[in-house]
Structure formats: structure tokens, C-alpha cells
mmCIF file of C-alpha atoms in Angstrom:
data_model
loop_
_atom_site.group_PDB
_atom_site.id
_atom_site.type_symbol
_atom_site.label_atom_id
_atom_site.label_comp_id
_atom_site.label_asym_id
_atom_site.label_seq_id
_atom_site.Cartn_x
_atom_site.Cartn_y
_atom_site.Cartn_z
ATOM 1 C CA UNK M 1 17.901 7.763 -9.110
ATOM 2 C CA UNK M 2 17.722 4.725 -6.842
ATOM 3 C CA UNK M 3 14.554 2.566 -7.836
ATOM 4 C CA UNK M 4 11.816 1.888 -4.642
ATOM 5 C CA UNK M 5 9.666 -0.256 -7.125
ATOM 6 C CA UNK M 6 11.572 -2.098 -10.410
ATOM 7 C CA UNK M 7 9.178 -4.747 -12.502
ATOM 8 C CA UNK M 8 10.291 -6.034 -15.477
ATOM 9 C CA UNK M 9 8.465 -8.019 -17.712
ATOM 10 C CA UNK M 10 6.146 -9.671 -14.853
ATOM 11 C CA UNK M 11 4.143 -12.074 -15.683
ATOM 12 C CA UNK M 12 1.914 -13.948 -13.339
ATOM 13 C CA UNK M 13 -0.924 -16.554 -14.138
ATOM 14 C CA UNK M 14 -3.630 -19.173 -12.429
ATOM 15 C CA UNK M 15 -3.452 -22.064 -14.825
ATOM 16 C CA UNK M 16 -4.254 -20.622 -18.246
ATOM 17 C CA UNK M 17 -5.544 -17.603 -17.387
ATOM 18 C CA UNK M 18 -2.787 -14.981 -17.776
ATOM 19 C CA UNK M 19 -3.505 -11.827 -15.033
ATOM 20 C CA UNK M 20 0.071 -9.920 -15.122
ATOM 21 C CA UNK M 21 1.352 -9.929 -19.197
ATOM 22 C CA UNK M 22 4.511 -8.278 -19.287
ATOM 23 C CA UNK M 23 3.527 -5.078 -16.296
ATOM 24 C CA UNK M 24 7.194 -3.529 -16.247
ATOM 25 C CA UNK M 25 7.403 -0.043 -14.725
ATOM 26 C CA UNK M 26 9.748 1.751 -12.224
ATOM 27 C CA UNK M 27 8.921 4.085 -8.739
ATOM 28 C CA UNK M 28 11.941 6.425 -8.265
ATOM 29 C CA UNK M 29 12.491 6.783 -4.332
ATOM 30 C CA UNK M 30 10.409 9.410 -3.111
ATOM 31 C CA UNK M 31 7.302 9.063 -5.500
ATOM 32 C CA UNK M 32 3.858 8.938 -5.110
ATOM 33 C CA UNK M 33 2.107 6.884 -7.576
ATOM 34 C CA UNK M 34 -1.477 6.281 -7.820
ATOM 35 C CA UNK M 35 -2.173 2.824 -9.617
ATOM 36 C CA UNK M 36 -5.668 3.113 -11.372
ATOM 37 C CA UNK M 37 -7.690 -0.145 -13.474
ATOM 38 C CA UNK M 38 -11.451 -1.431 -13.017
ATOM 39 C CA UNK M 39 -12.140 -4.621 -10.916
ATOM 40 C CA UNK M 40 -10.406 -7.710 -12.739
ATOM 41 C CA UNK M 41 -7.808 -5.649 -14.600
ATOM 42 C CA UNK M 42 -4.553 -7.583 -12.191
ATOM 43 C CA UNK M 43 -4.203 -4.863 -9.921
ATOM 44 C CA UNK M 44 -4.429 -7.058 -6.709
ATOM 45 C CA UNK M 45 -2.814 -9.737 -7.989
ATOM 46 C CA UNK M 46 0.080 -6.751 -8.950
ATOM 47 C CA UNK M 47 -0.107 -5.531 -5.233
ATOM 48 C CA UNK M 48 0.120 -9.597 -3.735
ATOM 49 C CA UNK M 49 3.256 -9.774 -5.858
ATOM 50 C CA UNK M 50 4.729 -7.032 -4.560
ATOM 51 C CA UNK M 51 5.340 -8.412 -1.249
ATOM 52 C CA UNK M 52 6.076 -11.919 -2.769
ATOM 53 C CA UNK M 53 2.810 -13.895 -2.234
ATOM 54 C CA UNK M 54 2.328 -14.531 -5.758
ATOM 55 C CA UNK M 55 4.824 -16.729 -7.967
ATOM 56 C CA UNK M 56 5.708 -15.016 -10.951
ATOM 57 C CA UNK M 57 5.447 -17.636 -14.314
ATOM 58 C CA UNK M 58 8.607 -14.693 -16.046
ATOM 59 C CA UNK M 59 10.295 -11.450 -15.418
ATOM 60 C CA UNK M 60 11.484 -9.774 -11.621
ATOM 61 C CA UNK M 61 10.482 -7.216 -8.822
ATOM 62 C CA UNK M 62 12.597 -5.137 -7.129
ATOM 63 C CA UNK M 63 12.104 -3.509 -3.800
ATOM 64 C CA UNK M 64 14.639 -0.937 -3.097
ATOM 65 C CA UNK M 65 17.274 -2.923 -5.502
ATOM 66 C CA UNK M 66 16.621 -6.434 -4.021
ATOM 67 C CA UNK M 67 15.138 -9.181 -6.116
ATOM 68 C CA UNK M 68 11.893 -10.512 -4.635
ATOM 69 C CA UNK M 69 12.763 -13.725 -6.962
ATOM 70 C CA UNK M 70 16.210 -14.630 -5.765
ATOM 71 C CA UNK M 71 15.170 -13.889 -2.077
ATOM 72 C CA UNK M 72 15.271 -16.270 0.535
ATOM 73 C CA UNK M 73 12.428 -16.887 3.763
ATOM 74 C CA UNK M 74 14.985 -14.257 5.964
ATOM 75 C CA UNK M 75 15.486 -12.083 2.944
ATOM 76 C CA UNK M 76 12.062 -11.705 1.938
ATOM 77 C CA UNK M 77 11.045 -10.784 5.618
ATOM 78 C CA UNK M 78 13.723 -8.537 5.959
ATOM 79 C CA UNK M 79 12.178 -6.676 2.908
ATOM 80 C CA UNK M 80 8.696 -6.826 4.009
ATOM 81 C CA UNK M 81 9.602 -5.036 7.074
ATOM 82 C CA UNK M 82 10.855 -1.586 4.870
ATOM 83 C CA UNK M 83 7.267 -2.037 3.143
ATOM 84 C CA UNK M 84 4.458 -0.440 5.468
ATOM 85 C CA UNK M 85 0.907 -1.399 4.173
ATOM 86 C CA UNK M 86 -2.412 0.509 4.136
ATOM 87 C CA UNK M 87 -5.515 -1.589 4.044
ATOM 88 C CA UNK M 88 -8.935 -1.367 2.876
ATOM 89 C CA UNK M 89 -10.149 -2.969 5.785
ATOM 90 C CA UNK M 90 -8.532 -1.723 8.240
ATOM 91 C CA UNK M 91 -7.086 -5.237 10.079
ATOM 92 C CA UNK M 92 -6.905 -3.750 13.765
ATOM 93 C CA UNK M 93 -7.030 -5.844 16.470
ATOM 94 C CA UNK M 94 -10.946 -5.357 18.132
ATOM 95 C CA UNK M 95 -9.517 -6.044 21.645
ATOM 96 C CA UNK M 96 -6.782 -3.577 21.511
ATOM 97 C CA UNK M 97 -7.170 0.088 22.555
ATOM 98 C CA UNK M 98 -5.663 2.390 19.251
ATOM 99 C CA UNK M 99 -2.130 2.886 21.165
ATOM 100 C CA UNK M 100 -2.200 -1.004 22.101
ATOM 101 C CA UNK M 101 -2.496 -1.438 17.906
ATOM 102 C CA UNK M 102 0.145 1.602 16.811
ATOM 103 C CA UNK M 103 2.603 -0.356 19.589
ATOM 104 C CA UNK M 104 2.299 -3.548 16.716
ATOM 105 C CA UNK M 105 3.939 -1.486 14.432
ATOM 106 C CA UNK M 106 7.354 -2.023 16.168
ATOM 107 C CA UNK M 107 6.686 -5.987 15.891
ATOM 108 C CA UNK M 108 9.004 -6.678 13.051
ATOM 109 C CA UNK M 109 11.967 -4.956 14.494
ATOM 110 C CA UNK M 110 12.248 -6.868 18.112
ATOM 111 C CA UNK M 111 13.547 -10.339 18.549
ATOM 112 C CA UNK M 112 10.623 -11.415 21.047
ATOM 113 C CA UNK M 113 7.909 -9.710 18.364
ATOM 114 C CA UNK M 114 4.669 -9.576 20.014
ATOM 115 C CA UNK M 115 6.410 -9.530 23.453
ATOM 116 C CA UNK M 116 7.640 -6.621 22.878
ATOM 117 C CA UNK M 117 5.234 -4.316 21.612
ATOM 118 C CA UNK M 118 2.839 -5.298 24.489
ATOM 119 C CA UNK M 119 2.089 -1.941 26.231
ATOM 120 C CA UNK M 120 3.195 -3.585 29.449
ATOM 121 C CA UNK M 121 5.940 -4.797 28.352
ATOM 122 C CA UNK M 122 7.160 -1.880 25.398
ATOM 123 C CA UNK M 123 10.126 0.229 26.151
ATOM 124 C CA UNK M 124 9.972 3.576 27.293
ATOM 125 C CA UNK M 125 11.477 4.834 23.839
ATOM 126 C CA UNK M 126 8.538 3.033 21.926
ATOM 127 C CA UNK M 127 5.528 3.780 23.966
ATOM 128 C CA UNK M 128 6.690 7.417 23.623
ATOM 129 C CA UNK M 129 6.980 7.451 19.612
ATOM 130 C CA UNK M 130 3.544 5.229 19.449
ATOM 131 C CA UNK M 131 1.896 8.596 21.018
ATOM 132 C CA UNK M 132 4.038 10.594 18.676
ATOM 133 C CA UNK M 133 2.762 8.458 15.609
ATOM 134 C CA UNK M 134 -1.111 9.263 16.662
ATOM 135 C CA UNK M 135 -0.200 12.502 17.357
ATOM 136 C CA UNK M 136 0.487 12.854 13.784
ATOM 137 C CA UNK M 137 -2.241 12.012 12.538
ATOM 138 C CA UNK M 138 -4.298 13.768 15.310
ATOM 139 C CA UNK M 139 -5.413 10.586 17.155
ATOM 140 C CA UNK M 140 -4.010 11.156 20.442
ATOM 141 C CA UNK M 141 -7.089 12.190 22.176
ATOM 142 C CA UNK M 142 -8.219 8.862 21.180
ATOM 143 C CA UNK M 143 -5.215 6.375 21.882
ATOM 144 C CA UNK M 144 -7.282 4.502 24.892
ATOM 145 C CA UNK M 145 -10.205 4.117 22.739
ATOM 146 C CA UNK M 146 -11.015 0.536 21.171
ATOM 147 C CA UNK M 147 -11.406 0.351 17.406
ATOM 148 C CA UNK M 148 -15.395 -0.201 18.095
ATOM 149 C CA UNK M 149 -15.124 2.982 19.724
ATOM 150 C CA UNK M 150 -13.987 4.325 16.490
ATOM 151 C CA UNK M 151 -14.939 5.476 13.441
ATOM 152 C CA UNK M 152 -14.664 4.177 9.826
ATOM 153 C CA UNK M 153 -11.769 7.478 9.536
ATOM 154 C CA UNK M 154 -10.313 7.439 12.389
ATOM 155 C CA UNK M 155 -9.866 3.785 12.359
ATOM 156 C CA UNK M 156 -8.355 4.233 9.152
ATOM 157 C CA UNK M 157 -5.945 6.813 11.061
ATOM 158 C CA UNK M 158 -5.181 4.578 13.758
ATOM 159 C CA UNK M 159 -3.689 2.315 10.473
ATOM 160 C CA UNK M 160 -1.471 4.722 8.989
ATOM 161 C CA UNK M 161 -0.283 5.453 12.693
ATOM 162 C CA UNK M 162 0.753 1.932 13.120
ATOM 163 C CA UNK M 163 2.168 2.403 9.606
ATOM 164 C CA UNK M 164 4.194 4.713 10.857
ATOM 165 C CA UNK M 165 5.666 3.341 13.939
ATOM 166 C CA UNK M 166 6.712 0.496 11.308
ATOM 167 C CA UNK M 167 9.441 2.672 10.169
ATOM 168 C CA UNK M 168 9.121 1.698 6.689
ATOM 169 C CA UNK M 169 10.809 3.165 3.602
ATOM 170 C CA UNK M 170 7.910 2.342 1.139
ATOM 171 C CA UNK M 171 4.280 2.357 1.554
ATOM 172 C CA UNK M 172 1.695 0.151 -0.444
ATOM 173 C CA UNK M 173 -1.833 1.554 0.079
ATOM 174 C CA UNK M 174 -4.384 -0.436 -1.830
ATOM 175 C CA UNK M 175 -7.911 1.058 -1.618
ATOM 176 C CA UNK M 176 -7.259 3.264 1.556
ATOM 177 C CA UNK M 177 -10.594 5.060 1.469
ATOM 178 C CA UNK M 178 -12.894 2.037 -0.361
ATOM 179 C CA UNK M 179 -15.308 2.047 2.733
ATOM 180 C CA UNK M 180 -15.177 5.125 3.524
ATOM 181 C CA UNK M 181 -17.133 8.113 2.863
ATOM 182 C CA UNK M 182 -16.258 11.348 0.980
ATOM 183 C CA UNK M 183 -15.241 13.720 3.386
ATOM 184 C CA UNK M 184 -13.620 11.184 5.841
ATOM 185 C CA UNK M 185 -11.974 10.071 2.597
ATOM 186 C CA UNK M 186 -10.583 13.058 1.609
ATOM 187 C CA UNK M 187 -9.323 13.764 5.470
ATOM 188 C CA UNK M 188 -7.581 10.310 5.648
ATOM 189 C CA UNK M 189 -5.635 11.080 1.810
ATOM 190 C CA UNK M 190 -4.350 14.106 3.194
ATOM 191 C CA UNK M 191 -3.118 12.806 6.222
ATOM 192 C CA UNK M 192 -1.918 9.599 4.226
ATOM 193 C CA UNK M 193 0.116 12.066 1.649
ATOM 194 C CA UNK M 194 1.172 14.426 3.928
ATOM 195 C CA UNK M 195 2.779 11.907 6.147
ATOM 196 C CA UNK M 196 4.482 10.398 3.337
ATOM 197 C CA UNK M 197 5.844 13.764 1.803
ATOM 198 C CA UNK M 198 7.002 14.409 5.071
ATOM 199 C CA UNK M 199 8.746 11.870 5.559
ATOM 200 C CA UNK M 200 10.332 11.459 2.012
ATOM 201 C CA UNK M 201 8.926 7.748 1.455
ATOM 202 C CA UNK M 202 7.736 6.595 -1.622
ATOM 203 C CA UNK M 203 4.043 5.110 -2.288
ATOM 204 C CA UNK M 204 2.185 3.429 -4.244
ATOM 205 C CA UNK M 205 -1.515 3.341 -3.520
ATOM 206 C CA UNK M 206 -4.272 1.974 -5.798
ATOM 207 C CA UNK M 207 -7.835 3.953 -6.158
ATOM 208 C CA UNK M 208 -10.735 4.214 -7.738
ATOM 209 C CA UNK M 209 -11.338 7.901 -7.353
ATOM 210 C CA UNK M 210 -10.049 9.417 -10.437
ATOM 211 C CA UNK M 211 -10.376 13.447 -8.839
ATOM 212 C CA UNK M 212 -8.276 12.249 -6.020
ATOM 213 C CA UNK M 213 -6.108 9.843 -8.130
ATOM 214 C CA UNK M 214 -5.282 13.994 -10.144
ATOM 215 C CA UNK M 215 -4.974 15.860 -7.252
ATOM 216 C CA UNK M 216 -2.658 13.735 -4.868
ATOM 217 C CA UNK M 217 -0.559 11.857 -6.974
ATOM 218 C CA UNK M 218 3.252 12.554 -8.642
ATOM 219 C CA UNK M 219 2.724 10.509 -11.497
ATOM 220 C CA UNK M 220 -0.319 7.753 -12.500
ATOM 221 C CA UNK M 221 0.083 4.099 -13.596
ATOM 222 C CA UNK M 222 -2.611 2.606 -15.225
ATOM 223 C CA UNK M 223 -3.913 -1.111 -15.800
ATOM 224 C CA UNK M 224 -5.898 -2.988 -18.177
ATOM 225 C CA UNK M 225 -6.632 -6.259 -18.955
ATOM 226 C CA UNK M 226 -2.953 -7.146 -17.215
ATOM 227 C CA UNK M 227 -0.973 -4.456 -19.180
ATOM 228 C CA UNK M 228 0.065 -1.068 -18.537
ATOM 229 C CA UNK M 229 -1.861 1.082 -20.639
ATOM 230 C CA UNK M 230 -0.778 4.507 -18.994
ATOM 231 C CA UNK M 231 2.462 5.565 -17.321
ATOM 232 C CA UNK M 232 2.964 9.350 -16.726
ATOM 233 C CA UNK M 233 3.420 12.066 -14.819
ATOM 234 C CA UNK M 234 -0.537 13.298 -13.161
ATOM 235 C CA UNK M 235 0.729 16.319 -15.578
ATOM 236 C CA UNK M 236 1.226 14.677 -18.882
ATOM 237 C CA UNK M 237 -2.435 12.982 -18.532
ATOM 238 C CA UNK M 238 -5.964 13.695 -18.905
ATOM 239 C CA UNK M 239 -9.085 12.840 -17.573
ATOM 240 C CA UNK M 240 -9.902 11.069 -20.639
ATOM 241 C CA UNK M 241 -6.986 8.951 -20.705
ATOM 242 C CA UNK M 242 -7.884 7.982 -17.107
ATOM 243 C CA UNK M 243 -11.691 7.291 -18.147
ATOM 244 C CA UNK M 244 -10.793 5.024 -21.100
ATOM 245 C CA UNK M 245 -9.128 2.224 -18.073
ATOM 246 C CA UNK M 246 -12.302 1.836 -17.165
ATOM 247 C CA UNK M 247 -14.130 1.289 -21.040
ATOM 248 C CA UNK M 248 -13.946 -1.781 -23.259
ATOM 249 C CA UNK M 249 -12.345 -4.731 -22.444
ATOM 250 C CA UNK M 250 -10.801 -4.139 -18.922
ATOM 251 C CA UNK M 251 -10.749 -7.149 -17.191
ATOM 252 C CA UNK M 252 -8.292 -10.317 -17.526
ATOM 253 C CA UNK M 253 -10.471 -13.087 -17.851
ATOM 254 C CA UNK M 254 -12.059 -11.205 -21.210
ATOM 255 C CA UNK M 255 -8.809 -11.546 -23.162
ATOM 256 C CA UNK M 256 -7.441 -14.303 -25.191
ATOM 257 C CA UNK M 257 -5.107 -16.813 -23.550
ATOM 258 C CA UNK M 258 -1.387 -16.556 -25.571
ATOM 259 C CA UNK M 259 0.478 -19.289 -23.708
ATOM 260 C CA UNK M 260 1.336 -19.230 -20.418
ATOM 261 C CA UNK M 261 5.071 -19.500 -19.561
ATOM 262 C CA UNK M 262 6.000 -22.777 -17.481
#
């Protein structure tokens, strides 16, 4: 099956300190993966790398078979644009009504960029699937309102809206429900897994939740201390499995150095 994520043998490091040793793993097209690991254990720097903003010391990403380290300024754009992203914080724009923020979506696609997606200025075609995309996940009644206007949720709504209007073919979600509470939590994963079922795209989305990390996800990658310690389908794993990510020595900077790679 064709490949949405490929690492092999990544390795990524800030002087001596080695954060990525050797993280290979592969996301089929159409699967949603739930990447678990306590704080320090290289999952951000994993998710930077991803979209090439990290130099890698050894080893290659793929995003939908092309090479993040053979790709050029206009390559790697053109590959960030199939990759819609799903925040923590939510990075709306305060002065911009919700619609106004799902029409920036559509930025990477136009020639003029921001001129385009300007409600004043957006076509017809793209002011109508902006509603659509807030429509779908049930924001429409809202789409004049400011983000201030807004709560934690449905701000978080308004992002996977914009998400949306991106067109993308993969989604990296890292920490989508962090600052939010439980129940608005829950409501913005089902949304955020619905739409992606929906629309056949594959994910990967980091958590810390471990009952929502077994109940939403196809299959569960686990990090620690800058290896993968777990990589199975949610049905071949346990809750103690998940539990032991999170015991011991977890984090990067409580390993022993072994030679960085120039």
C-alpha cells in the first residue's frame, strides 16, 4: 500500500545530545495513528521534522513517496501544502471573524496567497466551501463570530475547519485537545476523526490521553527516550504497554550520548 508517512533510520540531534536515534516506522495511506511518549521523549522534535524544520544528522522521511531530504525550497512547499496541521494552540488570527480564518485555508493554493482568501476578495466557489467546511464541523451558526467570541472547543473547531478548506491529503495533529477540557475534548476528537475517516486521509496526531489514544486510533506508535518502543495495531496492545512510555527513563536528555553522526 502506498506509504503517507516513511522514516527510516532518522536521526536528529542538538550538538551532542541525540533526540531522534534511529525512529523508522511507516503510515499506510488512510491510517490513523496516535503517537504517544512523556514530555522530552523527541516527539516534537519528530513532528518539526516532519514538515522539514529540523535537519536530520542520518536516515530519510517520506511524505506521500517524496523525500523531505532531497527536496528543494518549491518542493518542500509543494509538500507542505498536502500536510494540514492541527495545533495545540489554536494560531487563529484574533482580528478575523471564524469564516475570515477557514477562508486562509485556501492560501497555499492561489498565486496572490493572502489576496485571495480575503473575504472581499475570495471567489464565489471558495467562500461557498469555507461555509461548507464549518458546516462540518457544526460552526456555521458561528462563522461571523471573532475567535474571542469563542470558546476554547469551538475555536479548536474553527482549526480543523480551516484544516479542511486546506485540502490536504495528510493531517498532523499534535496535542489537539492539550488545553482543553474533557468533554470539549472528547467533542473536538470526534469531529477531528470523523472528518478524517470521512474523507479517507491519513493522520497522525500525538496525545497524552491514553483512553482516547485506545478508543480513536487504527494503530499506536510509541516513543521513548528517542526510540520507538511500541508499534502496533490499538488491538495488539495493552494498557500496560502504553503505561510503561511513561515509567523509567523516558526522556532524551537522561540517556547516554553514543556519537552523534556529522
Amino acid at each position: 500500500m502506498t506509504s503517507a508517512i516513511k522514516c527510516e533510520n532518522v536521526l536528529v540531534a542538538y550538538g551532542d545530545l541525540q533526540v531522534l536515534r534511529g525512529v523508522s516506522f511507516d503510515i499506510t495511506a488512510g491510517q490513523g495513528v496516535v503517537l504517544l511518549g512523556a514530555n522530552g521523549c523527541g516527539k516534537s522534535t519528530l513532528m518539526r521534522s516532519l514538515n522539514g524544520l529540523e535537519k536530520l544528522q542520518s536516515g530519510s522521511i517520506c511524505i506521500h513517496g517524496d523525500d523531505l531530504t532531497k527536496a528543494s525550497g518549491r518542493q518542500l512547499r509543494q509538500i507542505r501544502r498536502g500536510m494540514g496541521y492541527v495545533f495545540q494552540q489554536f494560531n487563529l488570527v484574533p482580528q478575523l471573524s471564524a469564516f475570515q480564518n477557514v477562508l486562509l485555508g485556501a492560501m497555499g493554493r492561489h498565486r496572490l496567497g493572502l489576496l485571495s482568501c480575503l473575504s472581499l476578495t475570495a471567489s464565489a466557489e471558495e467562500r461557498g466551501k469555507a461555509l461548507y467546511c464549518l458546516e462540518r464541523v457544526g460552526m456555521a451558526d458561528r462563522a461571523m463570530h471573532r475567535p474571542s467570541e469563542l470558546s476554547g472547543g469551538q475555536q479548536q473547531r474553527v482549526a480543523i475547519a480551516r484544516m479542511l478548506m486546506q485540502a490536504p491529503k495528510l493531517v498532523v495533529a499534535d496535542e489537539p485537545i492539550a488545553s482543553l477540557d474533557p468533554k470539549a475534548g472528547r467533542e473536538v476528537l470526534d469531529i477531528l476523526w470523523r472528518i478524517v475517516r470521512e474523507e479517507g486521509l491519513s493522520m497522525l496526531c500525538t496525545l497524552h490521553q491514553l483512553d482516547f489514544a485506545q478508543e480513536y486510533a487504527d494503530r499506536i506508535i510509541g516513543l521513548k527516550a528517542g526510540r520507538v518502543e511500541i508499534d502496533a495495531a490499538i488491538t495488539n496492545t495493552n494498557i500496560d504497554q502504553l503505561n510503561a512510555l511513561y515509567s523509567g527513563m523516558t526522556r532524551v536528555d537522561a540517556m547516554p550520548t553514543e556519537g552523534v553522526i556529522a
